[in-house]
Amino acid sequence: APFLSELRSACQSTRAAALRSSRLQKNCRVSNCVDTTVYLCTNHKPIVIGDTRAVVFGPYNASYDQFERDAKVVGVDPTKNTWDDYYAPIGVSASSSAFSGSPNTDQHLPTLPASAVTLLPPEKFFPFVVPIAKESEPTISSGVTPAPQAAPLPPKYAEIIERRKAEVEALRKAVRTAQSKYADDGKQGGSSGQDLQSVVQDYFREWLITSGNLRQINDLVKLEEEFSKAAGK
């Protein structure tokens, strides 16, 4: 599904299908949308109306260097995100685990089934780092690149991210241990550390091809080339 990042004071999604969007905005309204996921950072209750089905709300997942500046421009306090406190239309039970908003009493709005809108399960949440090219990389004395700015996550979602970080670090440790072993074997006339790297690269290339993600890598390379040409580099 396509991914759309939006930065506006107010926005309405109408007749969207199979769309994922990350929104930093004061007001959000979703109507007549199908199979749409909205990662939202707002200080007002999102409104869902119309013939809407399979819409999922999740906490804002995009991160980039100018996030805090953009939040001030839009007028949103990221620490008071009401992404899950949306306006529940008439006919939807506010006691449902999928809803935390108040039931709607406006008789002019159409009835939505309880399955029309749900909240994104924490285990399905993944952050999205916006690939914004920089004119020049900042000089950092520590040699550590700072993490892009992002909205604070609810505890359950933050725990999932920390758990994944720990799993990645454990994998890195296992790779370092294996590479050291290969290097030691190389000194004794066996394999070398470079052999392990080649094996990992080969498997990674195979995964890119079989998973279909190679196309995304090629698209990013083309975008970088176009950006460089536009910048006159």
PDB file of C-alpha atoms in Angstrom:
ATOM      1  CA  ALA A   1       0.000   0.000   0.000  1.00  0.00           C
ATOM      2  CA  PRO A   2       1.246   3.534  -0.717  1.00  0.00           C
ATOM      3  CA  PHE A   3       2.542   5.655   2.161  1.00  0.00           C
ATOM      4  CA  LEU A   4       1.586   9.304   2.512  1.00  0.00           C
ATOM      5  CA  SER A   5       2.986  11.767   5.041  1.00  0.00           C
ATOM      6  CA  GLU A   6       0.884  14.832   5.767  1.00  0.00           C
ATOM      7  CA  LEU A   7       1.622  18.040   7.681  1.00  0.00           C
ATOM      8  CA  ARG A   8      -1.452  20.261   7.894  1.00  0.00           C
ATOM      9  CA  SER A   9      -3.620  22.129  10.383  1.00  0.00           C
ATOM     10  CA  ALA A  10      -6.637  20.179   9.126  1.00  0.00           C
ATOM     11  CA  CYS A  11      -7.128  17.333   6.672  1.00  0.00           C
ATOM     12  CA  GLN A  12      -9.920  15.115   5.426  1.00  0.00           C
ATOM     13  CA  SER A  13      -9.428  11.727   3.795  1.00  0.00           C
ATOM     14  CA  THR A  14     -12.262  10.896   1.429  1.00  0.00           C
ATOM     15  CA  ARG A  15     -12.690   7.744  -0.649  1.00  0.00           C
ATOM     16  CA  ALA A  16      -9.193   6.481   0.117  1.00  0.00           C
ATOM     17  CA  ALA A  17      -8.421   2.770  -0.286  1.00  0.00           C
ATOM     18  CA  ALA A  18      -5.394   0.694   0.706  1.00  0.00           C
ATOM     19  CA  LEU A  19      -3.592   3.777   2.033  1.00  0.00           C
ATOM     20  CA  ARG A  20      -1.211   4.285   4.938  1.00  0.00           C
ATOM     21  CA  SER A  21      -0.732   7.865   6.066  1.00  0.00           C
ATOM     22  CA  SER A  22       1.283   9.521   8.820  1.00  0.00           C
ATOM     23  CA  ARG A  23      -0.398  12.745   9.934  1.00  0.00           C
ATOM     24  CA  LEU A  24       0.707  15.609  12.125  1.00  0.00           C
ATOM     25  CA  GLN A  25      -2.328  17.894  12.223  1.00  0.00           C
ATOM     26  CA  LYS A  26      -4.778  19.768  14.436  1.00  0.00           C
ATOM     27  CA  ASN A  27      -7.920  18.220  13.011  1.00  0.00           C
ATOM     28  CA  CYS A  28      -8.459  14.934  11.190  1.00  0.00           C
ATOM     29  CA  ARG A  29     -11.571  13.565   9.516  1.00  0.00           C
ATOM     30  CA  VAL A  30     -11.909  10.235   7.715  1.00  0.00           C
ATOM     31  CA  SER A  31     -14.942   9.534   5.529  1.00  0.00           C
ATOM     32  CA  ASN A  32     -15.814   6.811   3.021  1.00  0.00           C
ATOM     33  CA  CYS A  33     -12.402   5.141   3.349  1.00  0.00           C
ATOM     34  CA  VAL A  34     -11.566   1.446   3.049  1.00  0.00           C
ATOM     35  CA  ASP A  35      -8.523  -0.493   4.280  1.00  0.00           C
ATOM     36  CA  THR A  36      -6.772   2.657   5.473  1.00  0.00           C
ATOM     37  CA  THR A  37      -4.240   3.014   8.297  1.00  0.00           C
ATOM     38  CA  VAL A  38      -3.738   6.427   9.903  1.00  0.00           C
ATOM     39  CA  TYR A  39      -0.694   7.048  12.124  1.00  0.00           C
ATOM     40  CA  LEU A  40      -1.815  10.207  13.856  1.00  0.00           C
ATOM     41  CA  CYS A  41      -0.511  12.984  16.089  1.00  0.00           C
ATOM     42  CA  THR A  42      -3.265  15.438  17.012  1.00  0.00           C
ATOM     43  CA  ASN A  43      -4.754  17.239  20.007  1.00  0.00           C
ATOM     44  CA  HIS A  44      -8.376  16.936  18.856  1.00  0.00           C
ATOM     45  CA  LYS A  45     -10.625  13.917  18.480  1.00  0.00           C
ATOM     46  CA  PRO A  46     -10.391  12.420  14.974  1.00  0.00           C
ATOM     47  CA  ILE A  47     -13.794  12.125  13.276  1.00  0.00           C
ATOM     48  CA  VAL A  48     -14.863   9.038  11.312  1.00  0.00           C
ATOM     49  CA  ILE A  49     -18.002   9.185   9.170  1.00  0.00           C
ATOM     50  CA  GLY A  50     -19.564   7.833   5.969  1.00  0.00           C
ATOM     51  CA  ASP A  51     -19.181   4.402   4.411  1.00  0.00           C
ATOM     52  CA  THR A  52     -15.912   3.671   6.210  1.00  0.00           C
ATOM     53  CA  ARG A  53     -14.553   0.139   6.627  1.00  0.00           C
ATOM     54  CA  ALA A  54     -11.336  -1.420   7.945  1.00  0.00           C
ATOM     55  CA  VAL A  55      -9.816   1.859   9.105  1.00  0.00           C
ATOM     56  CA  VAL A  56      -7.025   1.547  11.662  1.00  0.00           C
ATOM     57  CA  PHE A  57      -5.711   4.317  13.918  1.00  0.00           C
ATOM     58  CA  GLY A  58      -2.179   4.114  15.306  1.00  0.00           C
ATOM     59  CA  PRO A  59       0.151   6.515  17.128  1.00  0.00           C
ATOM     60  CA  TYR A  60       2.260   8.783  14.936  1.00  0.00           C
ATOM     61  CA  ASN A  61       5.143   6.712  13.549  1.00  0.00           C
ATOM     62  CA  ALA A  62       7.185   9.094  11.381  1.00  0.00           C
ATOM     63  CA  SER A  63      10.457  10.556  12.624  1.00  0.00           C
ATOM     64  CA  TYR A  64      12.698  13.183  11.064  1.00  0.00           C
ATOM     65  CA  ASP A  65      14.984  16.032  12.098  1.00  0.00           C
ATOM     66  CA  GLN A  66      12.417  18.846  11.798  1.00  0.00           C
ATOM     67  CA  PHE A  67       9.526  17.128  13.584  1.00  0.00           C
ATOM     68  CA  GLU A  68       9.527  19.418  16.632  1.00  0.00           C
ATOM     69  CA  ARG A  69       9.600  22.523  14.425  1.00  0.00           C
ATOM     70  CA  ASP A  70       6.716  21.220  12.300  1.00  0.00           C
ATOM     71  CA  ALA A  71       4.655  20.396  15.401  1.00  0.00           C
ATOM     72  CA  LYS A  72       4.972  24.018  16.526  1.00  0.00           C
ATOM     73  CA  VAL A  73       4.030  25.290  13.055  1.00  0.00           C
ATOM     74  CA  VAL A  74       0.879  23.153  12.991  1.00  0.00           C
ATOM     75  CA  GLY A  75       0.099  23.914  16.625  1.00  0.00           C
ATOM     76  CA  VAL A  76       0.139  20.379  17.997  1.00  0.00           C
ATOM     77  CA  ASP A  77       1.598  19.282  21.339  1.00  0.00           C
ATOM     78  CA  PRO A  78       3.034  15.767  20.682  1.00  0.00           C
ATOM     79  CA  THR A  79       2.919  14.970  24.410  1.00  0.00           C
ATOM     80  CA  LYS A  80      -0.887  15.258  24.361  1.00  0.00           C
ATOM     81  CA  ASN A  81      -1.642  13.019  21.395  1.00  0.00           C
ATOM     82  CA  THR A  82      -5.322  11.988  21.189  1.00  0.00           C
ATOM     83  CA  TRP A  83      -4.913   9.579  18.260  1.00  0.00           C
ATOM     84  CA  ASP A  84      -6.998   6.865  19.976  1.00  0.00           C
ATOM     85  CA  ASP A  85      -9.730   9.129  21.365  1.00  0.00           C
ATOM     86  CA  TYR A  86     -11.699   9.455  18.161  1.00  0.00           C
ATOM     87  CA  TYR A  87     -15.307  10.448  17.615  1.00  0.00           C
ATOM     88  CA  ALA A  88     -17.394   7.259  17.727  1.00  0.00           C
ATOM     89  CA  PRO A  89     -20.384   7.507  15.355  1.00  0.00           C
ATOM     90  CA  ILE A  90     -23.878   6.469  16.337  1.00  0.00           C
ATOM     91  CA  GLY A  91     -24.359   2.720  16.333  1.00  0.00           C
ATOM     92  CA  VAL A  92     -20.834   2.021  17.576  1.00  0.00           C
ATOM     93  CA  SER A  93     -20.500   0.898  21.164  1.00  0.00           C
ATOM     94  CA  ALA A  94     -18.156   3.096  23.173  1.00  0.00           C
ATOM     95  CA  SER A  95     -17.562   0.170  25.514  1.00  0.00           C
ATOM     96  CA  SER A  96     -16.003  -1.821  22.669  1.00  0.00           C
ATOM     97  CA  SER A  97     -12.286  -2.528  23.146  1.00  0.00           C
ATOM     98  CA  ALA A  98     -11.698  -0.926  19.754  1.00  0.00           C
ATOM     99  CA  PHE A  99     -13.085   2.429  20.861  1.00  0.00           C
ATOM    100  CA  SER A 100     -12.146   4.941  23.521  1.00  0.00           C
ATOM    101  CA  GLY A 101     -14.180   7.893  22.218  1.00  0.00           C
ATOM    102  CA  SER A 102     -17.612   8.976  23.379  1.00  0.00           C
ATOM    103  CA  PRO A 103     -20.663   7.690  21.496  1.00  0.00           C
ATOM    104  CA  ASN A 104     -22.017  10.062  18.880  1.00  0.00           C
ATOM    105  CA  THR A 105     -25.541  11.411  19.346  1.00  0.00           C
ATOM    106  CA  ASP A 106     -25.797  13.196  15.998  1.00  0.00           C
ATOM    107  CA  GLN A 107     -28.710  11.485  14.253  1.00  0.00           C
ATOM    108  CA  HIS A 108     -27.654  12.948  10.894  1.00  0.00           C
ATOM    109  CA  LEU A 109     -24.481  10.854  10.706  1.00  0.00           C
ATOM    110  CA  PRO A 110     -24.725   7.323   9.232  1.00  0.00           C
ATOM    111  CA  THR A 111     -24.344   4.296  11.439  1.00  0.00           C
ATOM    112  CA  LEU A 112     -20.972   2.523  11.322  1.00  0.00           C
ATOM    113  CA  PRO A 113     -20.398  -1.099  12.349  1.00  0.00           C
ATOM    114  CA  ALA A 114     -18.117  -1.733  15.314  1.00  0.00           C
ATOM    115  CA  SER A 115     -15.532  -3.255  12.960  1.00  0.00           C
ATOM    116  CA  ALA A 116     -15.302  -0.084  10.851  1.00  0.00           C
ATOM    117  CA  VAL A 117     -12.514   1.383  12.989  1.00  0.00           C
ATOM    118  CA  THR A 118      -9.964  -0.331  15.216  1.00  0.00           C
ATOM    119  CA  LEU A 119      -6.748   0.567  16.995  1.00  0.00           C
ATOM    120  CA  LEU A 120      -3.426  -0.729  15.730  1.00  0.00           C
ATOM    121  CA  PRO A 121      -2.097  -3.574  17.934  1.00  0.00           C
ATOM    122  CA  PRO A 122       1.305  -2.662  19.449  1.00  0.00           C
ATOM    123  CA  GLU A 123       2.977  -5.719  17.866  1.00  0.00           C
ATOM    124  CA  LYS A 124       2.057  -4.413  14.395  1.00  0.00           C
ATOM    125  CA  PHE A 125       3.529  -0.951  14.981  1.00  0.00           C
ATOM    126  CA  PHE A 126       6.710  -0.036  13.116  1.00  0.00           C
ATOM    127  CA  PRO A 127       8.424   3.366  13.034  1.00  0.00           C
ATOM    128  CA  PHE A 128       8.980   5.157   9.736  1.00  0.00           C
ATOM    129  CA  VAL A 129      12.114   7.270   9.311  1.00  0.00           C
ATOM    130  CA  VAL A 130      11.509   9.916   6.650  1.00  0.00           C
ATOM    131  CA  PRO A 131      14.460   9.769   4.185  1.00  0.00           C
ATOM    132  CA  ILE A 132      15.138  13.505   3.930  1.00  0.00           C
ATOM    133  CA  ALA A 133      18.438  14.244   2.199  1.00  0.00           C
ATOM    134  CA  LYS A 134      20.658  16.813   3.907  1.00  0.00           C
ATOM    135  CA  GLU A 135      22.846  19.354   2.182  1.00  0.00           C
ATOM    136  CA  SER A 136      25.609  18.654   4.679  1.00  0.00           C
ATOM    137  CA  GLU A 137      25.993  16.219   7.518  1.00  0.00           C
ATOM    138  CA  PRO A 138      26.501  17.823  10.945  1.00  0.00           C
ATOM    139  CA  THR A 139      29.823  17.324  12.664  1.00  0.00           C
ATOM    140  CA  ILE A 140      29.353  15.426  15.900  1.00  0.00           C
ATOM    141  CA  SER A 141      32.300  15.169  18.246  1.00  0.00           C
ATOM    142  CA  SER A 142      31.046  11.937  19.771  1.00  0.00           C
ATOM    143  CA  GLY A 143      30.829  10.286  16.364  1.00  0.00           C
ATOM    144  CA  VAL A 144      27.259   9.153  17.140  1.00  0.00           C
ATOM    145  CA  THR A 145      24.442  10.286  14.870  1.00  0.00           C
ATOM    146  CA  PRO A 146      21.459  11.560  16.905  1.00  0.00           C
ATOM    147  CA  ALA A 147      18.127   9.795  16.418  1.00  0.00           C
ATOM    148  CA  PRO A 148      15.541  11.664  14.333  1.00  0.00           C
ATOM    149  CA  GLN A 149      12.887  13.549  16.296  1.00  0.00           C
ATOM    150  CA  ALA A 150       9.595  11.745  16.855  1.00  0.00           C
ATOM    151  CA  ALA A 151       6.386  11.963  18.861  1.00  0.00           C
ATOM    152  CA  PRO A 152       6.363  10.188  22.249  1.00  0.00           C
ATOM    153  CA  LEU A 153       4.831   6.713  22.031  1.00  0.00           C
ATOM    154  CA  PRO A 154       2.276   5.136  24.391  1.00  0.00           C
ATOM    155  CA  PRO A 155       3.984   2.743  26.858  1.00  0.00           C
ATOM    156  CA  LYS A 156       2.876  -0.495  25.144  1.00  0.00           C
ATOM    157  CA  TYR A 157       4.157   0.693  21.770  1.00  0.00           C
ATOM    158  CA  ALA A 158       7.417   1.986  23.242  1.00  0.00           C
ATOM    159  CA  GLU A 159       7.971  -1.394  24.937  1.00  0.00           C
ATOM    160  CA  ILE A 160       7.622  -3.174  21.577  1.00  0.00           C
ATOM    161  CA  ILE A 161      10.236  -0.888  20.007  1.00  0.00           C
ATOM    162  CA  GLU A 162      12.662  -1.428  22.891  1.00  0.00           C
ATOM    163  CA  ARG A 163      12.154  -5.194  22.659  1.00  0.00           C
ATOM    164  CA  ARG A 164      12.972  -5.140  18.951  1.00  0.00           C
ATOM    165  CA  LYS A 165      16.060  -3.036  19.613  1.00  0.00           C
ATOM    166  CA  ALA A 166      17.235  -5.646  22.114  1.00  0.00           C
ATOM    167  CA  GLU A 167      16.635  -8.422  19.569  1.00  0.00           C
ATOM    168  CA  VAL A 168      18.630  -6.539  16.936  1.00  0.00           C
ATOM    169  CA  GLU A 169      21.485  -5.935  19.368  1.00  0.00           C
ATOM    170  CA  ALA A 170      21.508  -9.644  20.262  1.00  0.00           C
ATOM    171  CA  LEU A 171      21.718 -10.474  16.549  1.00  0.00           C
ATOM    172  CA  ARG A 172      24.585  -8.012  16.087  1.00  0.00           C
ATOM    173  CA  LYS A 173      26.415  -9.591  18.998  1.00  0.00           C
ATOM    174  CA  ALA A 174      25.954 -13.047  17.484  1.00  0.00           C
ATOM    175  CA  VAL A 175      27.298 -11.788  14.135  1.00  0.00           C
ATOM    176  CA  ARG A 176      30.331 -10.169  15.806  1.00  0.00           C
ATOM    177  CA  THR A 177      31.030 -13.416  17.662  1.00  0.00           C
ATOM    178  CA  ALA A 178      30.726 -15.456  14.468  1.00  0.00           C
ATOM    179  CA  GLN A 179      32.947 -13.027  12.562  1.00  0.00           C
ATOM    180  CA  SER A 180      35.614 -13.222  15.266  1.00  0.00           C
ATOM    181  CA  LYS A 181      35.487 -16.990  14.994  1.00  0.00           C
ATOM    182  CA  TYR A 182      35.904 -16.801  11.205  1.00  0.00           C
ATOM    183  CA  ALA A 183      38.821 -14.415  11.670  1.00  0.00           C
ATOM    184  CA  ASP A 184      40.496 -16.787  14.142  1.00  0.00           C
ATOM    185  CA  ASP A 185      39.965 -19.684  11.744  1.00  0.00           C
ATOM    186  CA  GLY A 186      41.531 -17.587   8.986  1.00  0.00           C
ATOM    187  CA  LYS A 187      44.687 -17.105  11.039  1.00  0.00           C
ATOM    188  CA  GLN A 188      44.887 -20.871  11.294  1.00  0.00           C
ATOM    189  CA  GLY A 189      44.501 -21.363   7.555  1.00  0.00           C
ATOM    190  CA  GLY A 190      40.722 -21.761   7.515  1.00  0.00           C
ATOM    191  CA  SER A 191      37.942 -19.337   6.634  1.00  0.00           C
ATOM    192  CA  SER A 192      38.245 -15.578   7.085  1.00  0.00           C
ATOM    193  CA  GLY A 193      36.039 -12.813   8.426  1.00  0.00           C
ATOM    194  CA  GLN A 194      35.469 -11.640   4.867  1.00  0.00           C
ATOM    195  CA  ASP A 195      33.909 -15.011   4.068  1.00  0.00           C
ATOM    196  CA  LEU A 196      31.167 -14.440   6.653  1.00  0.00           C
ATOM    197  CA  GLN A 197      30.449 -10.998   5.257  1.00  0.00           C
ATOM    198  CA  SER A 198      30.145 -12.421   1.756  1.00  0.00           C
ATOM    199  CA  VAL A 199      27.715 -15.088   2.945  1.00  0.00           C
ATOM    200  CA  VAL A 200      25.543 -12.499   4.708  1.00  0.00           C
ATOM    201  CA  GLN A 201      25.560 -10.243   1.633  1.00  0.00           C
ATOM    202  CA  ASP A 202      24.581 -13.121  -0.636  1.00  0.00           C
ATOM    203  CA  TYR A 203      21.668 -14.096   1.591  1.00  0.00           C
ATOM    204  CA  PHE A 204      20.598 -10.451   1.840  1.00  0.00           C
ATOM    205  CA  ARG A 205      20.583 -10.043  -1.944  1.00  0.00           C
ATOM    206  CA  GLU A 206      18.549 -13.236  -2.250  1.00  0.00           C
ATOM    207  CA  TRP A 207      16.058 -11.937   0.337  1.00  0.00           C
ATOM    208  CA  LEU A 208      15.734  -8.596  -1.488  1.00  0.00           C
ATOM    209  CA  ILE A 209      14.857 -10.403  -4.706  1.00  0.00           C
ATOM    210  CA  THR A 210      12.461 -13.000  -3.277  1.00  0.00           C
ATOM    211  CA  SER A 211      10.664 -10.510  -1.008  1.00  0.00           C
ATOM    212  CA  GLY A 212      10.204  -7.930  -3.753  1.00  0.00           C
ATOM    213  CA  ASN A 213      12.012  -5.250  -1.731  1.00  0.00           C
ATOM    214  CA  LEU A 214      14.721  -4.845  -4.365  1.00  0.00           C
ATOM    215  CA  ARG A 215      12.355  -2.562  -6.287  1.00  0.00           C
ATOM    216  CA  GLN A 216      12.120  -0.223  -3.296  1.00  0.00           C
ATOM    217  CA  ILE A 217      15.915  -0.032  -3.058  1.00  0.00           C
ATOM    218  CA  ASN A 218      16.142   0.791  -6.757  1.00  0.00           C
ATOM    219  CA  ASP A 219      13.471   3.479  -6.359  1.00  0.00           C
ATOM    220  CA  LEU A 220      15.415   5.083  -3.494  1.00  0.00           C
ATOM    221  CA  VAL A 221      18.598   5.072  -5.597  1.00  0.00           C
ATOM    222  CA  LYS A 222      16.749   6.782  -8.458  1.00  0.00           C
ATOM    223  CA  LEU A 223      15.332   9.388  -6.063  1.00  0.00           C
ATOM    224  CA  GLU A 224      18.823  10.096  -4.737  1.00  0.00           C
ATOM    225  CA  GLU A 225      20.129  10.523  -8.280  1.00  0.00           C
ATOM    226  CA  GLU A 226      17.275  12.906  -9.145  1.00  0.00           C
ATOM    227  CA  PHE A 227      17.849  14.891  -5.951  1.00  0.00           C
ATOM    228  CA  SER A 228      21.574  15.192  -6.729  1.00  0.00           C
ATOM    229  CA  LYS A 229      20.839  16.402 -10.261  1.00  0.00           C
ATOM    230  CA  ALA A 230      18.320  18.958  -8.994  1.00  0.00           C
ATOM    231  CA  ALA A 231      20.850  20.202  -6.447  1.00  0.00           C
ATOM    232  CA  GLY A 232      23.468  20.515  -9.182  1.00  0.00           C
ATOM    233  CA  LYS A 233      25.810  17.968  -7.626  1.00  0.00           C
TER     234      LYS A 233
END
